[in-house]
Amino acid sequence: MAELKKFLVRRMLTFIPTIIGITLIVFAIAYLIPADPARAWAGGEKASQKAIELVKERYHLNEPWYDQYIFLITGLIKNEIIDPRTSNPVMDDVGKRFPVTFQLALFAYFFVLAIGIPLGLISALKRDTAIDTFVRIFALIGVSTPVFWLGYILIYIFFVNIRIINLAGVPPSPEIVITHVPVIDSLITGNFELFRQHVARFWLPGFVLGFMGAGVVARFVRNSFLEAISGDYIEFLKAKGVPKLRVYRHAMKNSLVPIITVLGLQFGVLLSGAPITETVFGLPGIGLYAVFSIGTLDFPAIVAVTLLFALVYVIANLIVDIFYAVIDPRVRY
Amino acid sequence: MSKKILEVKNLTVHFYTYAGIVKAIEEVSFDVFEGETFALVGETGCGKSVTARAITQLIESPGRIVRGEVYYNPDGERLNLLELPDEEIRTIRGNDIAYIFQDPQSSLDPLYNVGYQVSESLFVHGRVKSIKDGIKKAVNILRTVLLPDPERRVSNYPHELSGGMKQRVTIGIGISNDPRILIADEPTTALDVTVQAQILWLIKEMKKRYGVTVILITHDMGVVADMADRVAVMYAGKIVEVAEVTEVFKNPVHPYTQGLLKAVPNPLKKIERLETIPGTVPSLINPPSGCRFHPRCPEISKVCKEKIPELREVKKNHFVACHNR
Amino acid sequence: MSQDEYYRGILDRISDAFIGLFVYLISTIRKGWREKNRSRIAEWKLMFYALNRSPPGVIGLFLVTIFVFLGIFGPLIAPYKYNYFPIFENSKTYLSPPGEFFVLGADHFGRDLLSLLLQGARTSLVISIIVILLGVPAGIILGLIAGYFGGKIDELIMRITDMFLAFPPLILAIAFAAVLPDRISYLINTYPPLQQFLLWLFALERTEGGNLSRLLAVMIAMAVVWWPGYARITRGSTLTEREALYVESARAIGLPSSKIMLRHILPNIIGPILVYVTLDFGTVVLTEAGLSFLGLGATPPIADWGRIVYDGTQFFPNAWWLIIFPGFIVFLDVLGWNLLGDALRDVLDPKLRRSIEFKVKKVKKSKTKDMEIKEVEHE
């Protein structure tokens, strides 16, 4: 156990340069902009010279770039930077919107797992049959479908025609905050009415966002399982007289290592696809916020969002690493 | 002579591949007597492994057992193994008839420790109540196959063991349920030369201790001379000669067996220099007509191209499939 | 079955003719090329035969051919120009449904949706090709360098690659797409020939010069996020190829590293990369549509599939055609590339490929005289 801890700490240390690099890239983009953000933040064309100077002073815009960068990052971490557009601390704005996106990604992830894994397994067990072909085509259709198109078609069916979903606002968060994800909190605290509301609001966007990933995962599960089941040790298990289901269990566990990698990557893909889904379904999440911030040259917000995405990526990777270490004894700490 | 524990009759296995039907083995028949070591010898791809696997229906798609019977005769019964339903043949595998495969590196599941894997083979045949209970027995089994420090080794994973140790574990799994027949499919091919001798010695030792009948599959004539009581020589999916081991080495009758023995050092005969058999192993999709060896045979006659030779007893207990003997 | 064989025979002949034409064109430029590359040409033919035997592959090839054709000729065969606004002449054309004035209906400027889709095919094709042309070679070269030299260079390149991969591609592209236009419009305005070339590429009128920078920004933004994937797969294949004997012998006779990488390693690893490009082409089309759906990239009156949907959402669900039709077109285009890529992957899988080729040869031989069959049996 102590070894695992050491391993995790070492892994986390290697993530730090990645996070710094990512924020630097974004900062560089922001820094390159010829537009005058100070003027925009101070109130646009009519801003007085004094107000602009004040803004420049406040955000250290007259300092060299590395000073600006350090000021921005430390300020964001301490939550001292005030967003020039909304006048709230940036991290407060981000913190308000992130749970929406995270919850959306969780719903999407649910669909990815609930559709992708069973379909993949069925397709592997019924290899080269009509079911297998169906899953292959389903996967290809999944990666070919524009999210916005699928979203609007389903809205047309479920909202315009049968009116069983609503598209306005987001249900409130439960009063007791534990995980900051409303749907989980409401379930834990036993507020089932609120839980139902959240599910009703999020299931369709979640399905749309997860549709692509479900196909990808199904194909991947199929191929990994087939690869595992053709292993020599599977033949030896059969020769040992191990019953079929137990043989499948061995194959499952062995195919899990590559599958977990893809599942880890999928979470990032889902977050990345969030802006479009949020636009289609009118969810006030971080993706929409990012798109809007970019449009208004709101750089502190952009860097904050980037930082957050990088953190999520790093954490997802870490979880994958932990799973590796638990499943596969060959992974060296 | 003791009783026949296994009778293989007209066993035929085909593989249905994209490129065509591969006739891996065709009309293979032989008997195995209780307590003996029976060797199946032949070049790579001649169907030895397929034969061994077909005995307990271990043939995977696209392969299929097309014809044949395999009678297993334990005490007083006579079971046709190829007609048993999945669940019944499963209880035979590993319990009555156990296997050891060629490559110990890949025979063990890399994600479970070796104790679990030995115990599992006890558990699936109802010898222990749970995998956990079986671990203690697993230690004893690993001790009998001379794995050093078995108490500690049971919690090791396959990648932590050497090739020889892994093969000891698979042998341990093989003998764990005290089987009547142990089928060893090239058990030493993937091992270092020094380890090979130890593993062969271990198989002999297990045979002595448990009285198990061994079917040994190999391409190594040296191993045959060392281990076997009787030998069946296979060529291109057919058995060409069956006899006692000394008989095969002293008086090989089939031209292929003769060629094979000229190609390797013979422990019973002095030969001046090693010779090769001209030509190559034929495609099993379109095997040669008549005798499958005829394109490479030095003594070919007209009938060889037209008629498939049957196994005939040319001497007592010496069977040969050749028109010219 | 015989019907199948008949159509496959036709497909085989078409692909033979296509390769024949290609070979003819090359050999007119480089004399003796045909004689030198006989085996390569035969290999190509077999690849096509294998592809012709995969129904999804044939459908994919068909779709891709159609969309490339529309990308080239779409703006020319469109019934109306993209910047013709019927609403000024007839206010009833405003959001007129399919069949009333135009087959597929009209947008809020009264423009014919069919014409916009045809014009949009050009926009999509040009953007995708340029993104691939900018991103893929950059990724391949970086991957080759990282894999071939290894050590510190490898470490540095792969760290940077990882950073870009850690980034949600859409967000990064959005950031670039939002930031770049100002710089680019300056560049375009300073070089009029560049502007004219781009206008010609996108089949736009001179008046759209000012809108080019946003299109270009999207392309560059996508290229920036596109190279890391290629860097990674190229590095992987280079690492295994580097140990091969032919590389060692090339090094032994003192060839420069650049030559070994480009002339010897690259041709050996390009196959899987090309499959990846085919699959990726669809993703590029999809991402471009997504970006313009978010309001980045093309601005009206430039026709762009994603943009048509973006503008159409304000009139949803009444003007459903503005969303359903463009979305379906994007779907078909992407599906075509994915089907083709998936089939190509099978074709390049040596195990599957050999068996398909074997069948092709057998069919061909059985069609010729019995003599040959006997010969085969003798072997």
JSON list of N, CA and C in Angstrom, two decimals, chain B residues 100-135:
[
{"chain": "B", "resi": 100, "resn": "ILE", "atom": "N", "xyz": [-0.82, -30.22, -20.33]},
{"chain": "B", "resi": 100, "resn": "ILE", "atom": "CA", "xyz": [0.24, -29.23, -20.13]},
{"chain": "B", "resi": 100, "resn": "ILE", "atom": "C", "xyz": [0.56, -28.70, -21.51]},
{"chain": "B", "resi": 101, "resn": "PHE", "atom": "N", "xyz": [0.61, -27.37, -21.64]},
{"chain": "B", "resi": 101, "resn": "PHE", "atom": "CA", "xyz": [0.85, -26.81, -22.97]},
{"chain": "B", "resi": 101, "resn": "PHE", "atom": "C", "xyz": [2.28, -26.37, -23.16]},
{"chain": "B", "resi": 102, "resn": "GLN", "atom": "N", "xyz": [2.56, -26.04, -24.41]},
{"chain": "B", "resi": 102, "resn": "GLN", "atom": "CA", "xyz": [3.92, -25.74, -24.83]},
{"chain": "B", "resi": 102, "resn": "GLN", "atom": "C", "xyz": [4.55, -24.56, -24.10]},
{"chain": "B", "resi": 103, "resn": "ASP", "atom": "N", "xyz": [3.81, -23.45, -24.07]},
{"chain": "B", "resi": 103, "resn": "ASP", "atom": "CA", "xyz": [4.45, -22.21, -23.65]},
{"chain": "B", "resi": 103, "resn": "ASP", "atom": "C", "xyz": [3.97, -21.81, -22.26]},
{"chain": "B", "resi": 104, "resn": "PRO", "atom": "N", "xyz": [4.78, -22.07, -21.23]},
{"chain": "B", "resi": 104, "resn": "PRO", "atom": "CA", "xyz": [4.33, -21.71, -19.88]},
{"chain": "B", "resi": 104, "resn": "PRO", "atom": "C", "xyz": [4.18, -20.21, -19.70]},
{"chain": "B", "resi": 105, "resn": "GLN", "atom": "N", "xyz": [4.89, -19.42, -20.56]},
{"chain": "B", "resi": 105, "resn": "GLN", "atom": "CA", "xyz": [4.80, -17.96, -20.45]},
{"chain": "B", "resi": 105, "resn": "GLN", "atom": "C", "xyz": [3.36, -17.51, -20.62]},
{"chain": "B", "resi": 106, "resn": "SER", "atom": "N", "xyz": [2.64, -18.16, -21.55]},
{"chain": "B", "resi": 106, "resn": "SER", "atom": "CA", "xyz": [1.30, -17.68, -21.84]},
{"chain": "B", "resi": 106, "resn": "SER", "atom": "C", "xyz": [0.22, -18.64, -21.37]},
{"chain": "B", "resi": 107, "resn": "SER", "atom": "N", "xyz": [0.61, -19.73, -20.72]},
{"chain": "B", "resi": 107, "resn": "SER", "atom": "CA", "xyz": [-0.42, -20.66, -20.25]},
{"chain": "B", "resi": 107, "resn": "SER", "atom": "C", "xyz": [-1.11, -20.17, -18.98]},
{"chain": "B", "resi": 108, "resn": "LEU", "atom": "N", "xyz": [-0.43, -19.31, -18.24]},
{"chain": "B", "resi": 108, "resn": "LEU", "atom": "CA", "xyz": [-1.00, -18.85, -16.98]},
{"chain": "B", "resi": 108, "resn": "LEU", "atom": "C", "xyz": [-1.59, -17.46, -17.16]},
{"chain": "B", "resi": 109, "resn": "ASP", "atom": "N", "xyz": [-2.72, -17.24, -16.52]},
{"chain": "B", "resi": 109, "resn": "ASP", "atom": "CA", "xyz": [-3.36, -15.92, -16.58]},
{"chain": "B", "resi": 109, "resn": "ASP", "atom": "C", "xyz": [-2.50, -14.92, -15.82]},
{"chain": "B", "resi": 110, "resn": "PRO", "atom": "N", "xyz": [-2.01, -13.87, -16.50]},
{"chain": "B", "resi": 110, "resn": "PRO", "atom": "CA", "xyz": [-1.06, -12.95, -15.86]},
{"chain": "B", "resi": 110, "resn": "PRO", "atom": "C", "xyz": [-1.65, -12.16, -14.69]},
{"chain": "B", "resi": 111, "resn": "LEU", "atom": "N", "xyz": [-2.97, -12.13, -14.57]},
{"chain": "B", "resi": 111, "resn": "LEU", "atom": "CA", "xyz": [-3.57, -11.26, -13.57]},
{"chain": "B", "resi": 111, "resn": "LEU", "atom": "C", "xyz": [-3.88, -11.96, -12.24]},
{"chain": "B", "resi": 112, "resn": "TYR", "atom": "N", "xyz": [-3.63, -13.28, -12.16]},
{"chain": "B", "resi": 112, "resn": "TYR", "atom": "CA", "xyz": [-3.91, -13.98, -10.91]},
{"chain": "B", "resi": 112, "resn": "TYR", "atom": "C", "xyz": [-2.63, -14.63, -10.41]},
{"chain": "B", "resi": 113, "resn": "ASN", "atom": "N", "xyz": [-2.51, -14.74, -9.06]},
{"chain": "B", "resi": 113, "resn": "ASN", "atom": "CA", "xyz": [-1.30, -15.38, -8.56]},
{"chain": "B", "resi": 113, "resn": "ASN", "atom": "C", "xyz": [-1.39, -16.90, -8.76]},
{"chain": "B", "resi": 114, "resn": "VAL", "atom": "N", "xyz": [-0.25, -17.56, -8.67]},
{"chain": "B", "resi": 114, "resn": "VAL", "atom": "CA", "xyz": [-0.22, -18.97, -9.07]},
{"chain": "B", "resi": 114, "resn": "VAL", "atom": "C", "xyz": [-1.02, -19.83, -8.10]},
{"chain": "B", "resi": 115, "resn": "GLY", "atom": "N", "xyz": [-1.06, -19.42, -6.82]},
{"chain": "B", "resi": 115, "resn": "GLY", "atom": "CA", "xyz": [-1.85, -20.17, -5.84]},
{"chain": "B", "resi": 115, "resn": "GLY", "atom": "C", "xyz": [-3.31, -20.19, -6.27]},
{"chain": "B", "resi": 116, "resn": "TYR", "atom": "N", "xyz": [-3.81, -19.04, -6.67]},
{"chain": "B", "resi": 116, "resn": "TYR", "atom": "CA", "xyz": [-5.19, -18.94, -7.12]},
{"chain": "B", "resi": 116, "resn": "TYR", "atom": "C", "xyz": [-5.42, -19.90, -8.29]},
{"chain": "B", "resi": 117, "resn": "GLN", "atom": "N", "xyz": [-4.46, -19.93, -9.21]},
{"chain": "B", "resi": 117, "resn": "GLN", "atom": "CA", "xyz": [-4.69, -20.71, -10.43]},
{"chain": "B", "resi": 117, "resn": "GLN", "atom": "C", "xyz": [-4.63, -22.21, -10.18]},
{"chain": "B", "resi": 118, "resn": "VAL", "atom": "N", "xyz": [-3.78, -22.63, -9.22]},
{"chain": "B", "resi": 118, "resn": "VAL", "atom": "CA", "xyz": [-3.76, -24.05, -8.86]},
{"chain": "B", "resi": 118, "resn": "VAL", "atom": "C", "xyz": [-5.06, -24.38, -8.12]},
{"chain": "B", "resi": 119, "resn": "SER", "atom": "N", "xyz": [-5.39, -23.52, -7.18]},
{"chain": "B", "resi": 119, "resn": "SER", "atom": "CA", "xyz": [-6.58, -23.75, -6.36]},
{"chain": "B", "resi": 119, "resn": "SER", "atom": "C", "xyz": [-7.84, -23.75, -7.23]},
{"chain": "B", "resi": 120, "resn": "GLU", "atom": "N", "xyz": [-7.84, -22.90, -8.26]},
{"chain": "B", "resi": 120, "resn": "GLU", "atom": "CA", "xyz": [-9.01, -22.83, -9.15]},
{"chain": "B", "resi": 120, "resn": "GLU", "atom": "C", "xyz": [-9.28, -24.17, -9.80]},
{"chain": "B", "resi": 121, "resn": "SER", "atom": "N", "xyz": [-8.20, -24.86, -10.20]},
{"chain": "B", "resi": 121, "resn": "SER", "atom": "CA", "xyz": [-8.42, -26.13, -10.89]},
{"chain": "B", "resi": 121, "resn": "SER", "atom": "C", "xyz": [-8.95, -27.18, -9.91]},
{"chain": "B", "resi": 122, "resn": "LEU", "atom": "N", "xyz": [-8.64, -27.05, -8.61]},
{"chain": "B", "resi": 122, "resn": "LEU", "atom": "CA", "xyz": [-9.23, -27.93, -7.61]},
{"chain": "B", "resi": 122, "resn": "LEU", "atom": "C", "xyz": [-10.70, -27.56, -7.41]},
{"chain": "B", "resi": 123, "resn": "PHE", "atom": "N", "xyz": [-10.94, -26.24, -7.35]},
{"chain": "B", "resi": 123, "resn": "PHE", "atom": "CA", "xyz": [-12.28, -25.73, -7.03]},
{"chain": "B", "resi": 123, "resn": "PHE", "atom": "C", "xyz": [-13.29, -26.10, -8.11]},
{"chain": "B", "resi": 124, "resn": "VAL", "atom": "N", "xyz": [-12.92, -25.94, -9.39]},
{"chain": "B", "resi": 124, "resn": "VAL", "atom": "CA", "xyz": [-13.90, -26.18, -10.44]},
{"chain": "B", "resi": 124, "resn": "VAL", "atom": "C", "xyz": [-14.26, -27.66, -10.56]},
{"chain": "B", "resi": 125, "resn": "HIS", "atom": "N", "xyz": [-13.47, -28.54, -9.93]},
{"chain": "B", "resi": 125, "resn": "HIS", "atom": "CA", "xyz": [-13.83, -29.94, -9.94]},
{"chain": "B", "resi": 125, "resn": "HIS", "atom": "C", "xyz": [-14.33, -30.39, -8.57]},
{"chain": "B", "resi": 126, "resn": "GLY", "atom": "N", "xyz": [-14.68, -29.41, -7.74]},
{"chain": "B", "resi": 126, "resn": "GLY", "atom": "CA", "xyz": [-15.33, -29.71, -6.47]},
{"chain": "B", "resi": 126, "resn": "GLY", "atom": "C", "xyz": [-14.42, -30.34, -5.44]},
{"chain": "B", "resi": 127, "resn": "ARG", "atom": "N", "xyz": [-13.12, -30.18, -5.57]},
{"chain": "B", "resi": 127, "resn": "ARG", "atom": "CA", "xyz": [-12.23, -30.79, -4.57]},
{"chain": "B", "resi": 127, "resn": "ARG", "atom": "C", "xyz": [-12.07, -29.91, -3.34]},
{"chain": "B", "resi": 128, "resn": "VAL", "atom": "N", "xyz": [-12.31, -28.63, -3.50]},
{"chain": "B", "resi": 128, "resn": "VAL", "atom": "CA", "xyz": [-12.27, -27.74, -2.32]},
{"chain": "B", "resi": 128, "resn": "VAL", "atom": "C", "xyz": [-13.52, -26.87, -2.37]},
{"chain": "B", "resi": 129, "resn": "LYS", "atom": "N", "xyz": [-13.88, -26.32, -1.19]},
{"chain": "B", "resi": 129, "resn": "LYS", "atom": "CA", "xyz": [-15.14, -25.57, -1.12]},
{"chain": "B", "resi": 129, "resn": "LYS", "atom": "C", "xyz": [-15.00, -24.19, -1.71]},
{"chain": "B", "resi": 130, "resn": "SER", "atom": "N", "xyz": [-13.83, -23.58, -1.54]},
{"chain": "B", "resi": 130, "resn": "SER", "atom": "CA", "xyz": [-13.63, -22.25, -2.11]},
{"chain": "B", "resi": 130, "resn": "SER", "atom": "C", "xyz": [-12.18, -22.13, -2.56]},
{"chain": "B", "resi": 131, "resn": "ILE", "atom": "N", "xyz": [-11.92, -21.09, -3.34]},
{"chain": "B", "resi": 131, "resn": "ILE", "atom": "CA", "xyz": [-10.56, -20.88, -3.82]},
{"chain": "B", "resi": 131, "resn": "ILE", "atom": "C", "xyz": [-9.62, -20.72, -2.63]},
{"chain": "B", "resi": 132, "resn": "LYS", "atom": "N", "xyz": [-10.08, -20.04, -1.60]},
{"chain": "B", "resi": 132, "resn": "LYS", "atom": "CA", "xyz": [-9.24, -19.78, -0.43]},
{"chain": "B", "resi": 132, "resn": "LYS", "atom": "C", "xyz": [-8.82, -21.09, 0.24]},
{"chain": "B", "resi": 133, "resn": "ASP", "atom": "N", "xyz": [-9.80, -22.00, 0.39]},
{"chain": "B", "resi": 133, "resn": "ASP", "atom": "CA", "xyz": [-9.49, -23.29, 1.00]},
{"chain": "B", "resi": 133, "resn": "ASP", "atom": "C", "xyz": [-8.42, -24.04, 0.22]},
{"chain": "B", "resi": 134, "resn": "GLY", "atom": "N", "xyz": [-8.45, -23.82, -1.11]},
{"chain": "B", "resi": 134, "resn": "GLY", "atom": "CA", "xyz": [-7.55, -24.59, -1.95]},
{"chain": "B", "resi": 134, "resn": "GLY", "atom": "C", "xyz": [-6.11, -24.16, -1.87]},
{"chain": "B", "resi": 135, "resn": "ILE", "atom": "N", "xyz": [-5.86, -22.97, -1.32]},
{"chain": "B", "resi": 135, "resn": "ILE", "atom": "CA", "xyz": [-4.50, -22.44, -1.33]},
{"chain": "B", "resi": 135, "resn": "ILE", "atom": "C", "xyz": [-3.54, -23.37, -0.58]}
]
